Tab-separated table of C-alpha atoms and ligand atoms in Angstrom:
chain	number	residue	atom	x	y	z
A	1	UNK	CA	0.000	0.000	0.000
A	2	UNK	CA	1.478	3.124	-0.742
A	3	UNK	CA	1.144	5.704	2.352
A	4	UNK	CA	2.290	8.808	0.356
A	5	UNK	CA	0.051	11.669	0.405
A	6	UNK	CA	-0.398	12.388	-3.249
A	7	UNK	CA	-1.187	15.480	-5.168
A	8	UNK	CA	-4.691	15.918	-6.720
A	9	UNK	CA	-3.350	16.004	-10.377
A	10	UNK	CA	-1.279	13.188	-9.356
A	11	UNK	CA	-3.965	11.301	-7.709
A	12	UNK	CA	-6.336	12.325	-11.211
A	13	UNK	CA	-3.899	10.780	-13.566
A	14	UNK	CA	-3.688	7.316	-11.109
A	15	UNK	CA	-7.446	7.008	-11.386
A	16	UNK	CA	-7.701	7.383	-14.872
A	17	UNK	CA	-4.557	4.953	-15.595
A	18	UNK	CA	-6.818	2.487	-13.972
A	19	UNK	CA	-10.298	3.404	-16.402
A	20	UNK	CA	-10.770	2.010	-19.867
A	21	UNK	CA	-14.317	2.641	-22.216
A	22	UNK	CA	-16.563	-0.023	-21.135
A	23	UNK	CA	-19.311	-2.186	-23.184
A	24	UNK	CA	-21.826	-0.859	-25.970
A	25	UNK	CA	-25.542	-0.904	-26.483
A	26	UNK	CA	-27.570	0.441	-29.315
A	27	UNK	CA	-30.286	2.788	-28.194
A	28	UNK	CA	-32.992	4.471	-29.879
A	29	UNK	CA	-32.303	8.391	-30.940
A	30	UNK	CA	-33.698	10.496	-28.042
A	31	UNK	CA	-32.597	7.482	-25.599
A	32	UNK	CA	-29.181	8.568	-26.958
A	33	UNK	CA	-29.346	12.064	-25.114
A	34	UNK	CA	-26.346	12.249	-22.429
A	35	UNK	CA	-24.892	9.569	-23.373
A	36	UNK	CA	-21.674	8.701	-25.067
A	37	UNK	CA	-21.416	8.008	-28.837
A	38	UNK	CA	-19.453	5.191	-29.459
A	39	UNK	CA	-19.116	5.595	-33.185
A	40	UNK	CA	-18.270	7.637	-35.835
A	41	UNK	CA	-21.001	9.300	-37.455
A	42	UNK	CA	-20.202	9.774	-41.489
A	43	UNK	CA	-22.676	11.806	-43.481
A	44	UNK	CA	-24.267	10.155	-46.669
A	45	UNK	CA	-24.630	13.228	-48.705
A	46	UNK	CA	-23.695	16.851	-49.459
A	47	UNK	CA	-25.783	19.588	-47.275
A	48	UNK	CA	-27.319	21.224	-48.844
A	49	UNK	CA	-28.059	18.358	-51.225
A	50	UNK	CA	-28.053	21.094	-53.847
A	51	UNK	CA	-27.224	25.214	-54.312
A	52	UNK	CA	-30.474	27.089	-52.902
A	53	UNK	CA	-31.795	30.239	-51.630
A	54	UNK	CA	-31.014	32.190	-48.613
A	55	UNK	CA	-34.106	34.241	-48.790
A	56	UNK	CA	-37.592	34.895	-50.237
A	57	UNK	CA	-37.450	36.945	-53.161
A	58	UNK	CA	-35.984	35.947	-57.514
A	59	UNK	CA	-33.700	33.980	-58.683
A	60	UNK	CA	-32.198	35.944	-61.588
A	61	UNK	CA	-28.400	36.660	-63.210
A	62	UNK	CA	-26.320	38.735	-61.540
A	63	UNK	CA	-25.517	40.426	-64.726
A	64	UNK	CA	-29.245	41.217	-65.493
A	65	UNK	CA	-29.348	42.971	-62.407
A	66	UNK	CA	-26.061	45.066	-62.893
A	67	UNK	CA	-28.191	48.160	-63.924
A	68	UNK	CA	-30.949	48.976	-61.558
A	69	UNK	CA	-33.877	49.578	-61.228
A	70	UNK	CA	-34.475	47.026	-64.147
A	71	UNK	CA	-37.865	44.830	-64.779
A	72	UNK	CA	-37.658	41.692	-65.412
A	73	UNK	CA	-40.432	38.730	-66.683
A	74	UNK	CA	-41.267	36.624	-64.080
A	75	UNK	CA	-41.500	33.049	-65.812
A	76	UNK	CA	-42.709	30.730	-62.516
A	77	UNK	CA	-42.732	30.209	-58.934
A	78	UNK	CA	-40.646	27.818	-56.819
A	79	UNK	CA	-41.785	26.755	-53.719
A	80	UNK	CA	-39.346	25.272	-51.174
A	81	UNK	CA	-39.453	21.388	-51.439
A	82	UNK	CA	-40.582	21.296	-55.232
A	83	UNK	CA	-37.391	22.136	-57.541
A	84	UNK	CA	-38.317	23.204	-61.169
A	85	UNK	CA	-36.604	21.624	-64.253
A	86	UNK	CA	-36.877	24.831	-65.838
A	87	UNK	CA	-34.448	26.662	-66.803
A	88	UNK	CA	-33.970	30.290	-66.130
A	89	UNK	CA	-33.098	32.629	-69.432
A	90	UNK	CA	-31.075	35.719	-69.879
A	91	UNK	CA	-33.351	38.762	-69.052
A	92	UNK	CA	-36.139	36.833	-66.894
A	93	UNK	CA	-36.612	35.980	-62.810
A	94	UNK	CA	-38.190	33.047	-60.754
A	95	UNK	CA	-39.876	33.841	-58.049
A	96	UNK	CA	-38.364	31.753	-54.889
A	97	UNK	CA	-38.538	30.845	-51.252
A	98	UNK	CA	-36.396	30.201	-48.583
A	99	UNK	CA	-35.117	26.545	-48.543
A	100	UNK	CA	-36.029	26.437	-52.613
A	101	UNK	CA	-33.671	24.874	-54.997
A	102	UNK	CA	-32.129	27.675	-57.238
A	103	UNK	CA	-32.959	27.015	-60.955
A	104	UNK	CA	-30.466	26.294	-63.421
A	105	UNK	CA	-29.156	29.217	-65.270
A	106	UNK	CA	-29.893	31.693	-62.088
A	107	UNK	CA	-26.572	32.437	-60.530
A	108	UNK	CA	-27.872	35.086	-57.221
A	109	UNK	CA	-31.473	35.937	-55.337
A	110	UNK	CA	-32.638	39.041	-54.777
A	111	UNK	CA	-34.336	39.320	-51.490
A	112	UNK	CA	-38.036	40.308	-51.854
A	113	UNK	CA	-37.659	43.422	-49.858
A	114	UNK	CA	-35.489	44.855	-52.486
A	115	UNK	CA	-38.387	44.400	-55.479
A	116	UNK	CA	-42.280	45.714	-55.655
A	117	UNK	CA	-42.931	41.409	-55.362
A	118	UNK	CA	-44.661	41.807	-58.844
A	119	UNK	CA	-46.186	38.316	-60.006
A	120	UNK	CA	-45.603	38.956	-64.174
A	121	UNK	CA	-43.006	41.058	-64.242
A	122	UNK	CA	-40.824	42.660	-61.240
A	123	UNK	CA	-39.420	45.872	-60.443
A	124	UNK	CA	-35.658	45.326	-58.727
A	125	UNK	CA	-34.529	48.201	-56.990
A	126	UNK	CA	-30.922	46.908	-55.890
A	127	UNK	CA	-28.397	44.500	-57.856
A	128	UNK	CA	-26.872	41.567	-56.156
A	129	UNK	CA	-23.134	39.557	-56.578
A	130	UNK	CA	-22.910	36.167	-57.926
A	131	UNK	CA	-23.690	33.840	-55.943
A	132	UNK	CA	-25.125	36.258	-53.044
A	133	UNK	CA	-28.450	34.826	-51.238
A	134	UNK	CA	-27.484	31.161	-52.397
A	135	UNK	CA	-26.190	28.516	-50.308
A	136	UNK	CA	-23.751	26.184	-52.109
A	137	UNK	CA	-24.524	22.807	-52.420
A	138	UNK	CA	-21.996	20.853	-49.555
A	139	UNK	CA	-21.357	24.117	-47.628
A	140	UNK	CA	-22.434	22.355	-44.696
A	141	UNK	CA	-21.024	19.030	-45.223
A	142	UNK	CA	-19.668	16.745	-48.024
A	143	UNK	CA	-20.478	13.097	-48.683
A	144	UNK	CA	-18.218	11.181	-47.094
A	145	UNK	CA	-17.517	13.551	-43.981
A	146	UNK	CA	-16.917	12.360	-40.180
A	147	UNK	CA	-19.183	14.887	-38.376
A	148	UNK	CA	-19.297	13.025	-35.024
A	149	UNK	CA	-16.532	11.317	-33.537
A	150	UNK	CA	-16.694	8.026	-31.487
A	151	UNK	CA	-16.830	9.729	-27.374
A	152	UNK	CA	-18.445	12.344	-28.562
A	153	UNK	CA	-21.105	13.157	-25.619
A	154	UNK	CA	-24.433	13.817	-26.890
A	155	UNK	CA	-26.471	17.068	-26.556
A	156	UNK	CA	-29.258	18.334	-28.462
A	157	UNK	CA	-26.791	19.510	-31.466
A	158	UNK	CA	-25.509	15.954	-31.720
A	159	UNK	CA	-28.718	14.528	-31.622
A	160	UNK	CA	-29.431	16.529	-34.683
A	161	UNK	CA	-26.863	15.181	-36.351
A	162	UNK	CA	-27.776	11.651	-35.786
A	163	UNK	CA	-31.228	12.400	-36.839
A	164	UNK	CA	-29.845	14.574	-40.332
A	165	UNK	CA	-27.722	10.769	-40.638
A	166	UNK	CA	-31.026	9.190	-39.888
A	167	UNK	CA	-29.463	6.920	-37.529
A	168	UNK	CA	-32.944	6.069	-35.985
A	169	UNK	CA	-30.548	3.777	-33.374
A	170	UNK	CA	-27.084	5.195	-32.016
A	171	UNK	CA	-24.024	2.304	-30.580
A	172	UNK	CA	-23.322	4.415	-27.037
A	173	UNK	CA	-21.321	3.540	-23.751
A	174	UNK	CA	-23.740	1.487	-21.629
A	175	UNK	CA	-24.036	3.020	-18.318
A	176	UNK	CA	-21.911	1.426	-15.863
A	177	UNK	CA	-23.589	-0.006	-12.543
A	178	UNK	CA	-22.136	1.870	-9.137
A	179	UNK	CA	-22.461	-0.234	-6.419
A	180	UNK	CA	-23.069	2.812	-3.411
A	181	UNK	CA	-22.330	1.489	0.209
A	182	UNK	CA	-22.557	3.380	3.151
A	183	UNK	CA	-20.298	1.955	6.341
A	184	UNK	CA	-20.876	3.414	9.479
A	185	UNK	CA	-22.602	2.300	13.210
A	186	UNK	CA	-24.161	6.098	13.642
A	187	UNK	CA	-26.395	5.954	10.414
A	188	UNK	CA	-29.868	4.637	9.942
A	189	UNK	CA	-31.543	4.932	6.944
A	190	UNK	CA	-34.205	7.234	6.044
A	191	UNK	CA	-37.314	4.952	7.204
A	192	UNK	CA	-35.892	4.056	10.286
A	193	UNK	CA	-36.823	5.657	13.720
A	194	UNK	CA	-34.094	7.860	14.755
A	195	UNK	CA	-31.979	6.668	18.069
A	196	UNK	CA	-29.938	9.020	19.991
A	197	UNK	CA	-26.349	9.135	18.847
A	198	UNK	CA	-27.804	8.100	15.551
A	199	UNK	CA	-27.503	10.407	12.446
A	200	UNK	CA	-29.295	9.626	9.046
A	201	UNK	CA	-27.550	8.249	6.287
A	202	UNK	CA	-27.366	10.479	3.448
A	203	UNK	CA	-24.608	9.842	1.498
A	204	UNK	CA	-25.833	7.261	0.156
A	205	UNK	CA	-28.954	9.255	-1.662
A	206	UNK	CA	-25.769	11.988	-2.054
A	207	UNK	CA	-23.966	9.800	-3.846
A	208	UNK	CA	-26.566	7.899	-6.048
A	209	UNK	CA	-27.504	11.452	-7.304
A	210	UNK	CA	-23.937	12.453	-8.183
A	211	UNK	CA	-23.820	8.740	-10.262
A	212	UNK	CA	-26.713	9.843	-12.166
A	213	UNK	CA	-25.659	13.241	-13.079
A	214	UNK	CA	-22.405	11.620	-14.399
A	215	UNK	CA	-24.751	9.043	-16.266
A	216	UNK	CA	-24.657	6.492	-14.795
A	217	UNK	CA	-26.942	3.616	-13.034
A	218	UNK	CA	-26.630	3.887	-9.334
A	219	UNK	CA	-27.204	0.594	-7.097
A	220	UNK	CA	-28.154	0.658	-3.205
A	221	UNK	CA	-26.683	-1.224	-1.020
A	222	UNK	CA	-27.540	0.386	2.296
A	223	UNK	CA	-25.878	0.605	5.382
A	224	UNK	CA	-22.639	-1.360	6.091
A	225	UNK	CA	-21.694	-1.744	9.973
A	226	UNK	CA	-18.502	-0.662	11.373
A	227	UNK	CA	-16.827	-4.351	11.464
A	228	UNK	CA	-14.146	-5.933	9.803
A	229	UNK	CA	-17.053	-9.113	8.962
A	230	UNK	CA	-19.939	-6.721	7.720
A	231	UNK	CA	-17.460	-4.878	5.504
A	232	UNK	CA	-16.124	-7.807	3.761
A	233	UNK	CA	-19.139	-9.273	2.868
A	234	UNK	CA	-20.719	-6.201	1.654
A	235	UNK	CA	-17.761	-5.968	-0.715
A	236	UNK	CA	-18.143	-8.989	-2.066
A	237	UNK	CA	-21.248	-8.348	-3.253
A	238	UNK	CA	-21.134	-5.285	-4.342
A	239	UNK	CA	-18.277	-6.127	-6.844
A	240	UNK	CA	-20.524	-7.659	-8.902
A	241	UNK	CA	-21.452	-4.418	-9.973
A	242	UNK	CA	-19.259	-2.312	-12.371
A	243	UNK	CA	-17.738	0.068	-9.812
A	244	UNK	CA	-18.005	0.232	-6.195
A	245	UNK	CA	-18.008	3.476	-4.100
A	246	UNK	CA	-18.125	3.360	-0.361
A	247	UNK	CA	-18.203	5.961	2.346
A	248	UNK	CA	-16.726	6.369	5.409
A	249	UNK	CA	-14.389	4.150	7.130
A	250	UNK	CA	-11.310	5.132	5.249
A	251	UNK	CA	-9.722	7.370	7.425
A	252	UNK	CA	-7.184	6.415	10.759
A	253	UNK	CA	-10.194	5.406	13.160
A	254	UNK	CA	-10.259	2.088	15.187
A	255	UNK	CA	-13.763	1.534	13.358
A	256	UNK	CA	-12.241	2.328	9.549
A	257	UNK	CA	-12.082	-1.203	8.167
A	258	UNK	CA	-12.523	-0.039	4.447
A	259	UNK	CA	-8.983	-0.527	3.605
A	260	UNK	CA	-8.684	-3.927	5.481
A	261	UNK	CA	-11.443	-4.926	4.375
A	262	UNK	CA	-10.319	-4.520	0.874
A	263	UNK	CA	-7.363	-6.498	1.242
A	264	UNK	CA	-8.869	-9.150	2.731
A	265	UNK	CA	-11.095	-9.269	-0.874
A	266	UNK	CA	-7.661	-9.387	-2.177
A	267	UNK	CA	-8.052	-5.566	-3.836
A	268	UNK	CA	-4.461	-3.815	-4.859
A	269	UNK	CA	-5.016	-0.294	-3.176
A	270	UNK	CA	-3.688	2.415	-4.982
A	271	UNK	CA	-3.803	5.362	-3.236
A	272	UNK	CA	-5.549	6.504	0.070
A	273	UNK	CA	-4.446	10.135	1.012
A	274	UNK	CA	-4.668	13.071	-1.168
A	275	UNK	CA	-3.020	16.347	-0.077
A	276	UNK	CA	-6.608	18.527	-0.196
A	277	UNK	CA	-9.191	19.406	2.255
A	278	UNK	CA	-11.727	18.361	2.279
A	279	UNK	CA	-11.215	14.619	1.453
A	280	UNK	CA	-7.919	14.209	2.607
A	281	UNK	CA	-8.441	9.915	2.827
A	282	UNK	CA	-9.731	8.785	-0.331
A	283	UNK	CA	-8.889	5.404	-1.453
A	284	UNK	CA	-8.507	4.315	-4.611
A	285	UNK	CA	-8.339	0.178	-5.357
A	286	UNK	CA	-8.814	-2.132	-7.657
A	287	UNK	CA	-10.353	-5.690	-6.958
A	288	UNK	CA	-11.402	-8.171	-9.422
A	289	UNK	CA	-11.010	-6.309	-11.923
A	290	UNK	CA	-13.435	-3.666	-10.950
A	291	UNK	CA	-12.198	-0.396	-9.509
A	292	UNK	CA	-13.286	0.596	-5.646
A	293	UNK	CA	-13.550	4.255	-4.495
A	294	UNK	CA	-13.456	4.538	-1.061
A	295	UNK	CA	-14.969	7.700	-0.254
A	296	UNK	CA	-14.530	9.647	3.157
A	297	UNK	CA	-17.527	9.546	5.703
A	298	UNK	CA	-18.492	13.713	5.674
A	299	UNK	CA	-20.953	14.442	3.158
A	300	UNK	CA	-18.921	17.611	1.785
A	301	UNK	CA	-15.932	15.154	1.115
A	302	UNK	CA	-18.101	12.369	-0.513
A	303	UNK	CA	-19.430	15.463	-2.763
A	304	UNK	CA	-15.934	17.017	-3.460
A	305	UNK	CA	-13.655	13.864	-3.845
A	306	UNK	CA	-16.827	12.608	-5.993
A	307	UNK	CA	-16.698	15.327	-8.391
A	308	UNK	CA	-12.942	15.616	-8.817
A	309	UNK	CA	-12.042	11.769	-9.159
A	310	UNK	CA	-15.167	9.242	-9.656
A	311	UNK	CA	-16.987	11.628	-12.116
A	312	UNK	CA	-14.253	12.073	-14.486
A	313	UNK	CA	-13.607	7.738	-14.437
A	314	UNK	CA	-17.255	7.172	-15.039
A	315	UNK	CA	-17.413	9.533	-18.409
A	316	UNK	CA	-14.011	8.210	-19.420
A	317	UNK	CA	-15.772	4.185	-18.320
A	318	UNK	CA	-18.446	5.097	-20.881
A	319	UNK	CA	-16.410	6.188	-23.533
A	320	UNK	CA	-15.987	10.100	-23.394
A	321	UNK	CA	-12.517	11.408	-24.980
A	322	UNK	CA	-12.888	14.765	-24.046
A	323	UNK	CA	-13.746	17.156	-21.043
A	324	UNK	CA	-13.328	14.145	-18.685
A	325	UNK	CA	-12.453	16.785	-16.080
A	326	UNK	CA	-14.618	19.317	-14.339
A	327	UNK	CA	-12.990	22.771	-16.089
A	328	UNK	CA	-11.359	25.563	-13.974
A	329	UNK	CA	-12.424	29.259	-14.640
A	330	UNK	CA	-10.976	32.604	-13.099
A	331	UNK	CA	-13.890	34.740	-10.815
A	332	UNK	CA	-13.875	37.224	-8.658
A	333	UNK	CA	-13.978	36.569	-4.812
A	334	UNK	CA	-16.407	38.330	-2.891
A	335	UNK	CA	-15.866	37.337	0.770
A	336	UNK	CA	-12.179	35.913	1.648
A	337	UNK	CA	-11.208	32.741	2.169
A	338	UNK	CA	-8.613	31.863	4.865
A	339	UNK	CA	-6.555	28.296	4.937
A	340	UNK	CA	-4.244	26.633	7.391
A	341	UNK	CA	-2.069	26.450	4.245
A	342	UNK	CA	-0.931	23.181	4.640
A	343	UNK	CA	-3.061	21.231	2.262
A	344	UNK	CA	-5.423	22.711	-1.040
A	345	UNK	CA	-8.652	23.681	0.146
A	346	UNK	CA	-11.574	23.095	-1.967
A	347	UNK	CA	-14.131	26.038	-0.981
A	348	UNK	CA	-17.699	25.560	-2.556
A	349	UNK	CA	-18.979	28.885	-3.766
A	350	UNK	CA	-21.781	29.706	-6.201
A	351	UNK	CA	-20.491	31.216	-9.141
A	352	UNK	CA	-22.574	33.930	-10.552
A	353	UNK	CA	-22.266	37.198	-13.125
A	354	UNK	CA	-22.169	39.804	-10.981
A	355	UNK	CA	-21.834	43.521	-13.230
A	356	UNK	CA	-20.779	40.490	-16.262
A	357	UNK	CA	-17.811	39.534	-14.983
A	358	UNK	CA	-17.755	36.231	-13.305
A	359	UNK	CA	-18.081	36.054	-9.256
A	360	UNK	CA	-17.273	33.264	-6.572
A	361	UNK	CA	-19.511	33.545	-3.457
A	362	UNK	CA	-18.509	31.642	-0.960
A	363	UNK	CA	-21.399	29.874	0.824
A	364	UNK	CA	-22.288	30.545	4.202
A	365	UNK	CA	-21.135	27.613	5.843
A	366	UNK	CA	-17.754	25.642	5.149
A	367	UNK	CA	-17.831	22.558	7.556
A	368	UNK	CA	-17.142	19.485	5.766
A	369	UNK	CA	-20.392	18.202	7.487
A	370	UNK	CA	-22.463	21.179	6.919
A	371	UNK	CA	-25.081	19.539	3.975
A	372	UNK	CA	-25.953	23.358	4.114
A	373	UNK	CA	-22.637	24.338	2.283
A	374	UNK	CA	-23.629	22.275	-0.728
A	375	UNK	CA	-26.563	23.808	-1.312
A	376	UNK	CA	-26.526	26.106	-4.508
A	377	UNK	CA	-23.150	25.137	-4.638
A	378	UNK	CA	-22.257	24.603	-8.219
A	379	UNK	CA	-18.053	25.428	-8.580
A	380	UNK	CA	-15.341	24.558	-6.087
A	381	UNK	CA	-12.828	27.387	-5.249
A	382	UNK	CA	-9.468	26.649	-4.842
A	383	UNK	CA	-6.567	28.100	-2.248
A	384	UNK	CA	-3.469	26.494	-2.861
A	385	UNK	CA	-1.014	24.709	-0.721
A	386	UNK	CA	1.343	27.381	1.311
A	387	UNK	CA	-1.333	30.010	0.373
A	388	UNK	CA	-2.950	31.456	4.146
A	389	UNK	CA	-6.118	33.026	2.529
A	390	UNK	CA	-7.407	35.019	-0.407
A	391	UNK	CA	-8.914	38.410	0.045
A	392	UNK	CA	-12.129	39.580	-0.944
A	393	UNK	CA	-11.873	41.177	-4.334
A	394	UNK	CA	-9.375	38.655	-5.888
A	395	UNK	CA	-9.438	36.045	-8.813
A	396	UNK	CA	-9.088	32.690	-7.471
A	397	UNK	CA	-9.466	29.463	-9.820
A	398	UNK	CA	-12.729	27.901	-9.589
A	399	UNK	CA	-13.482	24.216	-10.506
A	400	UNK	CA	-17.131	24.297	-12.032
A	401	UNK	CA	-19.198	21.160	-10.941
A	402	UNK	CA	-22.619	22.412	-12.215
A	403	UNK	CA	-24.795	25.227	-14.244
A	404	UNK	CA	-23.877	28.570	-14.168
B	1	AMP	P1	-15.921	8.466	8.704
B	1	AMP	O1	-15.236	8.844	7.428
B	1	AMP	O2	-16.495	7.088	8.671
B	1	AMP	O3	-15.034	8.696	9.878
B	1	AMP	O4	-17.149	9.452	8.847
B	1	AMP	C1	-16.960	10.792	9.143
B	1	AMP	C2	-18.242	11.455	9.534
B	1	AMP	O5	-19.068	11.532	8.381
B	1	AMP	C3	-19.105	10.679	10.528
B	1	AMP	O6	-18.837	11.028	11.840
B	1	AMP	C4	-20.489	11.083	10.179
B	1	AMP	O7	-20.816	12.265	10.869
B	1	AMP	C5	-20.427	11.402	8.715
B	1	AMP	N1	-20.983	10.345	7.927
B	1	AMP	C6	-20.410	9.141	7.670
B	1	AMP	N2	-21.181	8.419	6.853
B	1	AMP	C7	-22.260	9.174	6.569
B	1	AMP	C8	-23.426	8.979	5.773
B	1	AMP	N3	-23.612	7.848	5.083
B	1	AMP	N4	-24.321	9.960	5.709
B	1	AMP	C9	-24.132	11.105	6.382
B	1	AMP	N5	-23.069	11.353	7.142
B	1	AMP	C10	-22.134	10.402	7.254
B	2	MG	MG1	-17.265	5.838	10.060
């Protein structure tokens, strides 16, 4: 076991070494949404599948136009959706809508607004370049293009690109199943009467919510006791799952028997002590050939360790490629922060626009039990190691974990 404290990057890179992209499933198109594409997409055909108008208003020649005002016959009418075989002559215009294919022998459109919109013949007030109001055939894509990459992650733009491929079902990462376990002799679970000394046990709902918004599949498994016995057995079963994340019972305590407990399943333990705060023991192992996070017992650390390590491995586990990492923005403090400057401290804050630049709040409360400090808390500001405190007024670095 190694005992070194490690940095967070450090402790990052370790976790990822230890991810690879998981299995596959094919899902229907809107099923598809937030998760992970695990092909590439290629594009059947130009777009726009041929040159056509920008506008409502005539097709016509640019050089008929060169002169204005000018009148010009006005030989049909095309409709978006119903191109014309006809062919437009020297001296005559086609009246056209937005969408519509331009007519052979027209080379620009004149927007409507710059005619009198006559039906035989029309008055054009203002001459146009070649090619101006016309989108080119292919100057969105060409035949033959990649426009989505295998661990891709999908959002509304990507879904409609699947749906302009007509890729009615999409091969995506299937979500991985995190086992949640919650050790600890002080919890009871939300149904049960409460007993004095007792406290309920919400990192487990914590957590399951946290698997979800990383996409994917959460999987109970209650409350674990504080013995060597109980925590051993719960282990075992909960590596039939894909991943297993426990809390509590990782840190020095005569009652922490995560870490034994995971060498008695014969896990190889990576890592248990990262130089931040807070979150300071967080264990990271790998047994059977499924990887065990061994979270710390305070709510705030299950939320912050969560966020900086397990997220990250679950998009990678489903196939992501890119932004596996929560990203870091600069804001403007507006209360300070003070640190015992031995370790990073991880403050949550609510970042905001305050006067449009970018602000870092810090909430109220900073306890690494306080449930109250996670509330609204959606970025994670950071005071370095050998750094006492920032002042109000400063830019610190602030890892986003939700919606601005
Ligand atoms: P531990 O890491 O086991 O020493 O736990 C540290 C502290 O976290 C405990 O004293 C509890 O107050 C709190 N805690 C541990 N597990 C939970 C849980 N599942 N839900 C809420 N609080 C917990
Ligand atoms: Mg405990």
């Amino acid at each position: 076991m190694t005992e070194r404290m490690l940095q967070v990057e450090d402790a990052q890179s370790r976790v990822m070494a230890e991810i690879t992209a998981g299995a596959i499933e094919d899902v229907s198109l809107l099923d598809a949404q937030d998760r992970v594409l695990r092909e590439d997409v290629i594009n059947d055909r130009d777009a726009p599948p041929a040159d056509n108008s920008a506008m409502d208003g005539y097709a016509v020649r640019a050089d008929d136009v060169a002169n204005v005002p000018v009148s010009l016959r006005v030989i049909g009418d095309i409709p978006a959706g119903h191109p014309t075989s006809a062919r437009l002559e020297p001296g005559t215009a086609m009246r056209i809508m937005t969408g519509a294919f331009v007519p052979d022998g027209a080379d620009a459109v004149v927007q409507v607004e710059w005619t009198d919109g006559g039906l035989e013949t029309v008055r054009i007030e203002r001459g146009v370049r070649v090619g101006q109001n016309v989108r080119r055939r292919g100057e969105d894509m060409r035949a033959g293009d990649v426009v989505l990459r295998a661990g891709t992650r999908i959002g509304a733009a990507e879904i409609a690109m699947l749906a302009n491929a007509r890729k009615a079902t999409v091969r995506v990462g299937r979500k991985p199943i995190v086992a949640i376990l919650s050790t600890g002799d002080e919890l009871m679970d939300i149904h049960d009467e409460l007993a004095p000394g007792k406290i309920v046990n919400t990192n487990s709902y914590l957590l399951a919510a946290l698997v979800r918004d990383a996409g994917a599949t959460p999987r109970l498994f209650g409350i674990v006791r504080d013995t060597r016995d109980a925590t051993i057995a719960a282990l075992e079963s909960a590596l039939e799952s894909d991943f297993v994340i426990t809390s509590g019972g990782v840190s020095v305590g005569a009652f922490d028997f995560v870490k034994d407990a995971l060498d008695a399943v014969g896990a190889e333990t990576k890592f248990w002590q990262i130089a931040m705060k807070p979150g300071k023991p967080v264990v990271l192992s790998r047994a059977r050939d499924r990887v065990v996070f061994g979270l710390p017992g305070n709510p705030v650390s299950c939320f912050v360790s969560f966020h900086l390590f397990v997220a990250p491995a679950l998009r990678k586990a489903m196939g992501q490629e890119s932004a596996l990492f929560p990203p870091t923005v600069h804001a403007r403090l507006t209360k300070p922060l003070k640190s015992a400057g031995d370790r990073r401290v991880y403050f949550r804050v609510r970042l905001t626009s305050i006067d449009g630049e970018l602000a870092a709040v810090p909430l109220a409360s900073q306890g690494s039990g306080s449930l109250t400090s996670m509330l609204g808390a959606n970025g994670l500001a950071i005071v370095r190691e050998g750094v006492k405190g920032v002042d109000a007024g400063e830019i610190v670095s602030v890892v986003v974990i939700g919606r601005i």
